[in-house]
């Protein structure tokens, strides 16, 4: 720590007789850590800062008549501190006796047994017996706090870490304390359920067993779990996480507190909770072949032979779609193998995105040092949830300015300036924007180049593109992207629809749900003579295939992935895949053998992956702006394409425990627009365009949606936005509700 701090800014003190030199302003609790001395804490947390509520961190400081709290006392030159000794131990004993007055002493059945700080500190410093004669103040058990969290009020020690996480980190301002003294409880400010995108973090922060997650509660004991550290592959942020498993059953995921570089020690609820699909009994376990409209199971050998035969027949007249869910090594293998067959129509971009990465390599933590952050397109809070916490941190703690460009429905939890024209953007940036960071969802928008022209004055800006698929950046760099002569995803689908492709291989993506024009995808899949899909489940896309190959989840295979910042991160297989399921990579190796294509050795693949991710090859530009959209017709509303972290498609559809988290079909409107249409919150409407209709969307009134627009969520299986064929405008009609 001291190496980068000027000597004049260092303070020398002694802790338990050991000399310590730390920067001015360091808190005693942190200074003690530099000599590996742990001072007990409950309310203090290094990411939340001091609160001074629990007083378990008492220490003795020479010259001070009373014990002091180490979590809120900065170091001073010459200070002499004792973290142990008769006075300190007595002080802690008294504090613990106070905590245990009303706390139930039922550690053997508490869900936190074995990893509870109260239990540990009571063993180390506690009174050993109770002097309490009166009955404890009873408080309710198992209070349903929201769709993800249960609160056992009797156990809460009111350290308020959960409340402060909600206020300081996620900034959702939902939690607070109610009542006073021994009756204090944690509750939501509005009385509504505690629901957000980061709720699971409070169960980790809670130092006792008061907050538990519904998906793990009473499932296992920590000493029975086997823990592995891996990378979350639910989005392109690349958060590091611990995964606890027992007997091949995934039990829970937890954040890696040391992961300052990527996750900043947090997980979003998608990454944390979306694991139940791995053990779902709807997993495919045998290749499926469609015969006369019905699925029949076949063996892997026959499936590979069939696939190889069809590819040989089609020659270069074949396409490959997807790959952003593959590990790096698999993406490299796929690109190598299909190109060896002469297939140039290869694209991993199966959604709306056209640009997947920027050549610069700004890292996650760089974002926090920006003075001005500009977001383009859909809010990063939904595409890269944990990255968005950095934006909230930069704005709320460092005073960075946030400018959002375009008319997307903002859902930022910090103040922002919204601009929709180049002039407004120029004015918002001002003459001295300082260090600029640009965060973009990679979707080209009409008028994009004109609108964002002022950003070209900042060539040194930190640039972040948020790939739609978790390993979009790796797939891009490793070659799953058309080079000269190759068709991109849309061109490939159009060619397939026109009967010009013999085989379409779809690697772990669901374009029927995700590509902006569903009718085009369905027509393309129907018209292609042979469609192969690799996936875990029979998805909307797999239903159209001739051959479906069952493949592993990221928890069942080992390799690397690339996050949005270009870091190559380890993915560790920690449970066995179901019998009959292969990794995509294994399927590709079998296919190569069947086609007699020589693959590079593993060491060579690993070397190429690292080299290519750092210096991706130049691709033909494929980012032309779409034409400006026409003006709205009479009675039409402009469509704003929204994303949520729990749209309900993909693996989320195959985890029954998370049903309550799925975003319900909805239409968000500005209050003025709702008034003009005679609509009120909760009304059901149908949205129509291009001869198609999304039915029964619940009206939500939200001031952040621009007037004259409607925000519709993309990717909800029950109301897929892409069924409207990429329409810029829709008409809303009140749905007829059956009595
Ligand atoms: S619920 Fe847990 S984290 Fe929240 S105040 Fe109580 S003890 Fe602290
Ligand atoms: S932000 Fe992305 S990588 Fe991080 S936990 Fe959430 S889904 Fe996983
Ligand atoms: S940890 Fe110091 S007062 Fe709570």
XYZ file of N, CA and C in Angstrom, residues 441-542:
306
model
N -24.481 -0.125 -25.944
C -25.023 -1.492 -26.071
C -24.717 -2.112 -27.440
N -24.022 -1.393 -28.291
C -23.553 -1.965 -29.557
C -24.605 -2.057 -30.641
N -25.794 -1.498 -30.385
C -26.850 -1.551 -31.403
C -26.821 -0.247 -32.195
N -26.715 -0.362 -33.525
C -26.722 0.847 -34.349
C -28.137 1.414 -34.358
N -28.228 2.728 -34.205
C -29.554 3.352 -34.212
C -29.640 4.345 -35.359
N -30.867 4.600 -35.856
C -30.998 5.608 -36.907
C -30.409 6.921 -36.397
N -29.746 7.649 -37.249
C -29.125 8.929 -36.891
C -27.985 8.775 -35.886
N -27.567 7.543 -35.589
C -26.520 7.346 -34.582
C -25.278 8.183 -34.809
N -24.663 8.123 -36.027
C -23.420 8.873 -36.232
C -23.618 10.372 -36.033
N -24.751 10.914 -36.489
C -24.987 12.346 -36.318
C -25.176 12.659 -34.842
N -25.974 11.831 -34.215
C -26.311 12.061 -32.804
C -25.069 12.034 -31.917
N -24.163 11.125 -32.219
C -23.022 10.956 -31.317
C -21.772 11.686 -31.803
N -21.916 12.513 -32.834
C -20.747 13.216 -33.385
C -19.932 13.944 -32.300
N -20.564 14.594 -31.309
C -19.756 15.305 -30.307
C -18.782 14.396 -29.551
N -19.054 13.103 -29.544
C -18.140 12.209 -28.815
C -16.815 12.036 -29.538
N -16.810 12.328 -30.856
C -15.547 12.194 -31.601
C -14.519 13.210 -31.150
N -14.961 14.264 -30.438
C -13.991 15.232 -29.909
C -13.226 14.646 -28.727
N -13.562 13.420 -28.333
C -12.902 12.824 -27.166
C -12.308 11.477 -27.538
N -11.289 11.518 -28.396
C -10.738 10.243 -28.887
C -10.121 9.387 -27.778
N -9.771 10.012 -26.658
C -9.144 9.216 -25.590
C -10.160 8.644 -24.609
N -11.429 8.819 -24.921
C -12.453 8.335 -23.977
C -12.279 6.830 -23.738
N -12.578 6.404 -22.517
C -12.626 4.965 -22.223
C -13.868 4.441 -22.931
N -13.736 3.339 -23.650
C -14.904 2.857 -24.398
C -15.272 1.445 -23.961
N -16.547 1.254 -23.728
C -17.058 -0.060 -23.336
C -18.204 -0.430 -24.260
N -18.128 -1.607 -24.854
C -19.280 -2.123 -25.591
C -19.761 -3.349 -24.822
N -21.070 -3.468 -24.633
C -21.611 -4.556 -23.823
C -22.151 -5.646 -24.748
N -21.402 -6.735 -24.963
C -21.898 -7.788 -25.855
C -23.198 -8.386 -25.322
N -24.085 -8.778 -26.244
C -25.360 -9.368 -25.824
C -25.165 -10.775 -25.263
N -24.237 -11.497 -25.840
C -23.980 -12.845 -25.351
C -22.776 -12.792 -24.405
N -22.730 -13.694 -23.421
C -21.688 -13.605 -22.398
C -20.273 -13.566 -22.976
N -20.021 -14.414 -23.963
C -18.665 -14.427 -24.525
C -18.667 -13.847 -25.934
N -19.508 -12.841 -26.157
C -19.553 -12.215 -27.478
C -18.199 -11.675 -27.878
N -17.513 -11.095 -26.920
C -16.218 -10.504 -27.247
C -15.206 -11.592 -27.644
N -15.234 -12.730 -26.928
C -14.331 -13.826 -27.276
C -14.681 -14.402 -28.639
N -15.969 -14.635 -28.878
C -16.397 -15.215 -30.157
C -15.997 -14.302 -31.312
N -16.131 -12.995 -31.090
C -15.759 -12.021 -32.112
C -14.270 -12.120 -32.432
N -13.482 -12.104 -31.366
C -12.027 -12.110 -31.559
C -11.541 -13.427 -32.152
N -12.219 -14.522 -31.818
C -11.708 -15.828 -32.226
C -12.226 -16.264 -33.590
N -13.000 -15.396 -34.218
C -13.296 -15.636 -35.630
C -14.720 -15.991 -35.975
N -15.637 -16.006 -34.986
C -17.024 -16.331 -35.316
C -17.736 -15.065 -35.784
N -17.253 -14.547 -36.856
C -17.717 -13.254 -37.378
C -17.365 -13.231 -38.861
N -18.278 -12.763 -39.733
C -17.982 -12.873 -41.169
C -16.776 -12.038 -41.590
N -15.904 -12.658 -42.387
C -14.817 -11.903 -43.021
C -15.283 -11.571 -44.431
N -14.380 -11.085 -45.259
C -14.826 -10.676 -46.589
C -15.456 -11.872 -47.313
N -16.603 -11.634 -47.916
C -17.304 -12.713 -48.625
C -18.289 -13.455 -47.756
N -18.199 -13.280 -46.439
C -19.126 -13.979 -45.545
C -20.348 -13.128 -45.250
N -21.466 -13.810 -45.045
C -22.698 -13.068 -44.733
C -22.834 -12.903 -43.225
N -23.386 -11.758 -42.821
C -23.674 -11.585 -41.405
C -25.000 -12.279 -41.068
N -25.421 -12.176 -39.801
C -26.588 -12.955 -39.349
C -27.823 -12.648 -40.188
N -28.109 -11.353 -40.399
C -29.324 -11.013 -41.150
C -29.240 -11.523 -42.590
N -28.092 -11.283 -43.225
C -27.954 -11.719 -44.625
C -28.077 -13.240 -44.714
N -27.516 -13.923 -43.709
C -27.582 -15.382 -43.690
C -29.035 -15.856 -43.572
N -29.789 -15.193 -42.682
C -31.191 -15.586 -42.500
C -32.002 -15.292 -43.752
N -31.701 -14.174 -44.411
C -32.433 -13.845 -45.641
C -32.114 -14.864 -46.739
N -30.813 -15.228 -46.821
C -30.421 -16.223 -47.830
C -31.088 -17.559 -47.535
N -31.115 -17.906 -46.241
C -31.745 -19.185 -45.859
C -33.234 -19.163 -46.206
N -33.886 -18.038 -45.894
C -35.326 -17.923 -46.217
C -35.557 -18.109 -47.715
N -34.591 -17.590 -48.526
C -34.742 -17.684 -49.978
C -34.234 -19.016 -50.525
N -33.995 -19.963 -49.629
C -33.610 -21.304 -50.065
C -32.178 -21.408 -50.561
N -31.331 -20.474 -50.113
C -29.966 -20.484 -50.653
C -28.937 -21.115 -49.719
N -29.363 -21.606 -48.560
C -28.412 -22.279 -47.664
C -28.843 -23.731 -47.483
N -27.866 -24.632 -47.551
C -28.192 -26.053 -47.413
C -28.249 -26.488 -45.954
N -27.351 -25.931 -45.142
C -27.278 -26.318 -43.720
C -27.095 -25.055 -42.882
N -27.799 -25.005 -41.776
C -27.593 -23.918 -40.824
C -27.261 -24.562 -39.479
N -26.097 -24.220 -38.953
C -25.707 -24.728 -37.635
C -25.882 -23.599 -36.633
N -26.634 -23.854 -35.587
C -26.928 -22.812 -34.597
C -26.344 -23.246 -33.255
N -25.363 -22.485 -32.805
C -24.615 -22.887 -31.617
C -25.101 -22.141 -30.375
N -25.993 -22.784 -29.649
C -26.370 -22.277 -28.323
C -26.991 -20.895 -28.286
N -27.687 -20.487 -29.323
C -28.434 -19.227 -29.254
C -29.869 -19.492 -29.673
N -30.702 -18.500 -29.373
C -32.138 -18.673 -29.589
C -32.654 -17.507 -30.432
N -32.282 -17.482 -31.727
C -32.670 -16.329 -32.543
C -34.181 -16.180 -32.706
N -34.926 -17.273 -32.572
C -36.390 -17.140 -32.690
C -36.899 -16.170 -31.625
N -36.262 -16.172 -30.486
C -36.686 -15.263 -29.417
C -35.897 -13.952 -29.432
N -34.688 -13.965 -29.982
C -33.793 -12.837 -29.794
C -33.527 -11.958 -31.020
N -33.571 -12.557 -32.208
C -33.280 -11.757 -33.395
C -34.425 -10.772 -33.603
N -34.149 -9.525 -34.023
C -35.211 -8.521 -34.062
C -36.409 -8.888 -34.933
N -36.238 -9.762 -35.943
C -37.358 -10.074 -36.824
C -37.674 -11.579 -36.737
N -38.638 -11.908 -35.901
C -38.945 -13.319 -35.655
C -39.476 -14.018 -36.910
N -40.289 -13.323 -37.679
C -40.868 -13.948 -38.867
C -39.754 -14.354 -39.834
N -38.743 -13.515 -39.950
C -37.619 -13.841 -40.844
C -36.901 -15.104 -40.344
N -36.654 -15.169 -39.049
C -35.941 -16.335 -38.509
C -36.759 -17.605 -38.749
N -38.048 -17.522 -38.452
C -38.864 -18.732 -38.611
C -38.913 -19.176 -40.081
N -39.029 -18.182 -40.993
C -39.061 -18.531 -42.420
C -37.724 -19.144 -42.832
N -36.631 -18.592 -42.312
C -35.297 -19.103 -42.659
C -35.134 -20.537 -42.169
N -35.584 -20.797 -40.949
C -35.413 -22.143 -40.390
C -36.294 -23.156 -41.132
N -37.481 -22.708 -41.526
C -38.368 -23.624 -42.264
C -37.791 -23.953 -43.643
N -37.144 -22.949 -44.257
C -36.711 -23.134 -45.645
C -35.362 -23.838 -45.765
N -34.623 -23.935 -44.646
C -33.293 -24.554 -44.741
C -33.433 -26.075 -44.655
N -32.834 -26.789 -45.612
C -33.034 -28.254 -45.625
C -32.546 -28.940 -44.345
N -31.458 -28.453 -43.752
C -30.957 -29.153 -42.549
C -30.482 -28.121 -41.526
N -31.164 -28.115 -40.371
C -30.812 -27.184 -39.289
C -30.335 -27.997 -38.085
N -29.139 -27.665 -37.606
C -28.595 -28.325 -36.411
C -28.536 -27.293 -35.301
N -29.013 -27.662 -34.125
C -28.964 -26.740 -32.987
C -28.273 -27.449 -31.831
N -27.314 -26.776 -31.190
C -26.768 -27.316 -29.940
C -27.382 -26.507 -28.802
N -27.926 -27.191 -27.821
C -28.509 -26.463 -26.688
C -28.763 -27.421 -25.537
N -29.102 -26.822 -24.387
C -29.410 -27.639 -23.211
C -30.859 -28.099 -23.226
N -31.699 -27.297 -23.867
C -33.146 -27.528 -23.823
C -33.735 -27.434 -25.226
N -34.940 -27.902 -25.329
C -35.659 -27.756 -26.592
C -36.241 -26.339 -26.631
N -35.435 -25.380 -27.041
C -35.843 -23.967 -27.033
C -36.741 -23.677 -28.232
N -37.217 -22.425 -28.313
C -38.069 -22.019 -29.439
C -37.336 -22.259 -30.755
N -36.016 -22.034 -30.787
C -35.245 -22.254 -32.011
C -35.039 -23.745 -32.260
N -34.715 -24.476 -31.200
C -34.461 -25.911 -31.363
C -35.689 -26.633 -31.929
